[in-house]
mmCIF file of C-alpha atoms in Angstrom:
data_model
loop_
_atom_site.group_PDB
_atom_site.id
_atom_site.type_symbol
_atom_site.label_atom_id
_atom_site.label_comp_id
_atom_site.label_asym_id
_atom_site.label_seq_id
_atom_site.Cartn_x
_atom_site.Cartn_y
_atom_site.Cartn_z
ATOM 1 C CA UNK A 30 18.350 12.902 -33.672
ATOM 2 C CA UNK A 31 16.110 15.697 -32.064
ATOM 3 C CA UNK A 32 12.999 14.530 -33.508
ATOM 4 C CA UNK A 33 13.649 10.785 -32.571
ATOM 5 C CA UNK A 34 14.767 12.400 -28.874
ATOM 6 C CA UNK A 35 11.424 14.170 -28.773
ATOM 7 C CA UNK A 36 9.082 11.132 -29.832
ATOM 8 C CA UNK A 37 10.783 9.239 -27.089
ATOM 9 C CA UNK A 38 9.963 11.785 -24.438
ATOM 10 C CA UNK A 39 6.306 12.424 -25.756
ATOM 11 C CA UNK A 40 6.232 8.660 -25.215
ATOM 12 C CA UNK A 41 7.668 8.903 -21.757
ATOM 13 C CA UNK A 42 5.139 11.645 -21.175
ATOM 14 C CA UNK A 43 2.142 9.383 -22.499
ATOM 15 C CA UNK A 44 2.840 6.770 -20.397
ATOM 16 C CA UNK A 45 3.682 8.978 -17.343
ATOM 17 C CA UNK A 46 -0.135 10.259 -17.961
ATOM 18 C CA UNK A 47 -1.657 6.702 -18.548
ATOM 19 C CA UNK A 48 0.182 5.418 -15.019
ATOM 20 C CA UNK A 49 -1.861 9.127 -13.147
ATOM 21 C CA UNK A 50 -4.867 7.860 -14.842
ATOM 22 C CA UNK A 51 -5.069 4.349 -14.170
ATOM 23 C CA UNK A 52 -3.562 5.327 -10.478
ATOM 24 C CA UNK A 53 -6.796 7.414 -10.576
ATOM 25 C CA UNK A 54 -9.779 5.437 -12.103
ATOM 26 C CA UNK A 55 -8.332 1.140 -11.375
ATOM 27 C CA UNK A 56 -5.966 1.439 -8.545
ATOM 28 C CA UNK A 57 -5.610 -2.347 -8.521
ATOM 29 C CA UNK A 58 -4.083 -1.882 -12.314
ATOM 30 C CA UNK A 59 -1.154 0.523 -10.767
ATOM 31 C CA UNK A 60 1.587 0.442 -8.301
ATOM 32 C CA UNK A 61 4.152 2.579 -7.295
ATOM 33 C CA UNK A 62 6.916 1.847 -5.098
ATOM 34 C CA UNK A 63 10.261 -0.853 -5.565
ATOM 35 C CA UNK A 64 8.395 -3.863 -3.245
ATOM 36 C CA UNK A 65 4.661 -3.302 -5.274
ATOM 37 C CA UNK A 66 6.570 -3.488 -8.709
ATOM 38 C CA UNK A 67 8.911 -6.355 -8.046
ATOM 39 C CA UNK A 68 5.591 -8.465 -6.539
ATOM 40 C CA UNK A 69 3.281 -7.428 -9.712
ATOM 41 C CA UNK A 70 6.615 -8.697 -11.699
ATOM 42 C CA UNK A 71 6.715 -11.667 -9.856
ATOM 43 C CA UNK A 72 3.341 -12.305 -10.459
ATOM 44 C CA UNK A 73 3.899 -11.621 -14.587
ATOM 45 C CA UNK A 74 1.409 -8.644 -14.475
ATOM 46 C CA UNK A 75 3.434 -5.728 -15.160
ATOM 47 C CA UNK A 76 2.529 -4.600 -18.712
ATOM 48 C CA UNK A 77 4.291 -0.728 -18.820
ATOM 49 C CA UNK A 78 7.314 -0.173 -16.527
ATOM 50 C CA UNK A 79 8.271 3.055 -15.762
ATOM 51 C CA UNK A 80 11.647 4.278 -13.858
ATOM 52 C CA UNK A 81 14.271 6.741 -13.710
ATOM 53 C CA UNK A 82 17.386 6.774 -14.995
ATOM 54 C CA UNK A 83 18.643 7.658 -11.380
ATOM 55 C CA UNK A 84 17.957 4.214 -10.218
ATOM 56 C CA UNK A 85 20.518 3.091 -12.837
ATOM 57 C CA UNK A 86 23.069 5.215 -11.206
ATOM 58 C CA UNK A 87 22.746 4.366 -7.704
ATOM 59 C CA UNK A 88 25.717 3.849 -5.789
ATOM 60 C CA UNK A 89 24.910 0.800 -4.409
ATOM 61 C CA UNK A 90 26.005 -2.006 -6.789
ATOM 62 C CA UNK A 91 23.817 -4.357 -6.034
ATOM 63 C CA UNK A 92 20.409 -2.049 -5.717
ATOM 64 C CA UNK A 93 21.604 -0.881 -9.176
ATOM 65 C CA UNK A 94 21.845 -4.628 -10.514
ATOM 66 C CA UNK A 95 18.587 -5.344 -9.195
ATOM 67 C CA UNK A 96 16.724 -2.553 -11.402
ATOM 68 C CA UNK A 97 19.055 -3.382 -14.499
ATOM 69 C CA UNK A 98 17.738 -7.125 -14.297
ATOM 70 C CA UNK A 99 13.653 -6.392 -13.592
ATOM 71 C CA UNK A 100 14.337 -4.008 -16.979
ATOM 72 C CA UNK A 101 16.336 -6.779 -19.147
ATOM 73 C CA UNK A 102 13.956 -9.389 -17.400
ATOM 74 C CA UNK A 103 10.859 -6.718 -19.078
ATOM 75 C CA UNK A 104 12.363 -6.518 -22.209
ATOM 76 C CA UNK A 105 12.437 -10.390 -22.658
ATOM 77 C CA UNK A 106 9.130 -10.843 -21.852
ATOM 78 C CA UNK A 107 7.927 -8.269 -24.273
ATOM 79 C CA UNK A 108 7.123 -5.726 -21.667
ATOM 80 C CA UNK A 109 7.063 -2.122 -22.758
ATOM 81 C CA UNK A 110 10.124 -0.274 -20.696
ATOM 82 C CA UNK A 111 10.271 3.263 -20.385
ATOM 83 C CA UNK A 112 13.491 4.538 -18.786
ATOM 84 C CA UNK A 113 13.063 8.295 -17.824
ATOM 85 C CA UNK A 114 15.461 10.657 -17.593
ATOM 86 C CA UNK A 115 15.766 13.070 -14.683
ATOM 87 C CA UNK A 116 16.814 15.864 -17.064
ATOM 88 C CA UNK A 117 13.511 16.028 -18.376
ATOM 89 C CA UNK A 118 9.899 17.045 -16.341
ATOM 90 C CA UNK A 119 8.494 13.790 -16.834
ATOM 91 C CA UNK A 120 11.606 12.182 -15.031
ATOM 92 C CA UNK A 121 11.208 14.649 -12.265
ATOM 93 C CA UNK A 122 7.033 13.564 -11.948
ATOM 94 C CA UNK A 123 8.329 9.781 -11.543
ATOM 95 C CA UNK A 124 10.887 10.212 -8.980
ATOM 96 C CA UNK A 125 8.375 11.931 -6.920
ATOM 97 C CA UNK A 126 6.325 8.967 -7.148
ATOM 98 C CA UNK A 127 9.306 6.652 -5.937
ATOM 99 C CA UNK A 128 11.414 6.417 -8.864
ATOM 100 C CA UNK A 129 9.215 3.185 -10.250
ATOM 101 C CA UNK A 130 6.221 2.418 -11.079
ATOM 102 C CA UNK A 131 3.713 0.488 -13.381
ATOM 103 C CA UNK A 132 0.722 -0.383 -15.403
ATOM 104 C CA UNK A 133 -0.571 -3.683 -14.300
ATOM 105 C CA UNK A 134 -2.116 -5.834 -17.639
ATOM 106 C CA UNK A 135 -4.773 -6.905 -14.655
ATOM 107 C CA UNK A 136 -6.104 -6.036 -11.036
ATOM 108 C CA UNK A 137 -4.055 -7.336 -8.316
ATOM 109 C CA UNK A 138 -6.127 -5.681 -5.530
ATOM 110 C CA UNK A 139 -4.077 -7.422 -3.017
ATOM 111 C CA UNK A 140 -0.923 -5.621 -3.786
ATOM 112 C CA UNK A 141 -2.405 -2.425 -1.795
ATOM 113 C CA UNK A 142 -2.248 -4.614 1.356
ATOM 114 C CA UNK A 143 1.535 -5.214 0.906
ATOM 115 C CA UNK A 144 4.331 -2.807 2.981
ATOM 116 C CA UNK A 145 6.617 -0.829 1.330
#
C-alpha cells in the first residue's frame, strides 16, 4: 500500500512540475484558476487536470458538486485526473496556485483575456 501511495504522489508531483513548466515555456497550453479551467473544459481542451482534495470538501454543496462533476465529466472523456491531497507538499504548491489548474492538449491564447 505504501509503494502504490508513493507512485501516486511521484505522479502528482510530475504533473505538478509539467503544469510550472508549460505555465513557463506555452502559457496558452496552461491555466490556473476555477473560470480558466471550466472555459478550457468547455472548449474540450483540458488534457491533465489538477486539484485539491480541499475543493472536494468545501462547505458549500453546490461549489463542491460543481468540482465533483468537471472530475467525473474528465474521467469519461479519458482525461488524466490528478486529485491532490493537501497533506502532502505537492497539494500545498496547487492550492497556492488556486486550488485548480491544467494542461491544455492545445493553445487557447484567448483564455488569458478572460476574468477570474
Amino acid at each position: 500500500m505504501n509503494m502504490r501511495k508513493d507512485t501516486k504522489a511521484a505522479q502528482e508531483v510530475r504533473a505538478l512540475d509539467d503544469f510550472f513548466d508549460m505555465l513557463s515555456n506555452d502559457t496558452a497550453r496552461a491555466c490556473c484558476g476555477s473560470k480558466h479551467v471550466e472555459v478550457a473544459h468547455e472548449q474540450v481542451a483540458v488534457q491533465t487536470l489538477l486539484i485539491t482534495d480541499d475543493l472536494f470538501r468545501n462547505a458549500d454543496i453546490p461549489t463542491r458538486q460543481k468540482y465533483v462533476n468537471l472530475v467525473n465529466s474528465m474521467k469519461d472523456s479519458g482525461g488524466n485526473v490528478h486529485i491532490f491531497s493537501s497533506m502532502h507538499v505537492s497539494g500545498e504548491q496547487l492550492a497556492q496556485s488556486i486550488g485548480i489548474a491544467a494542461i491544455l492538449g492545445f493553445r487557447l491564447p484567448d483564455l488569458e483575456d478572460i476574468e477570474m
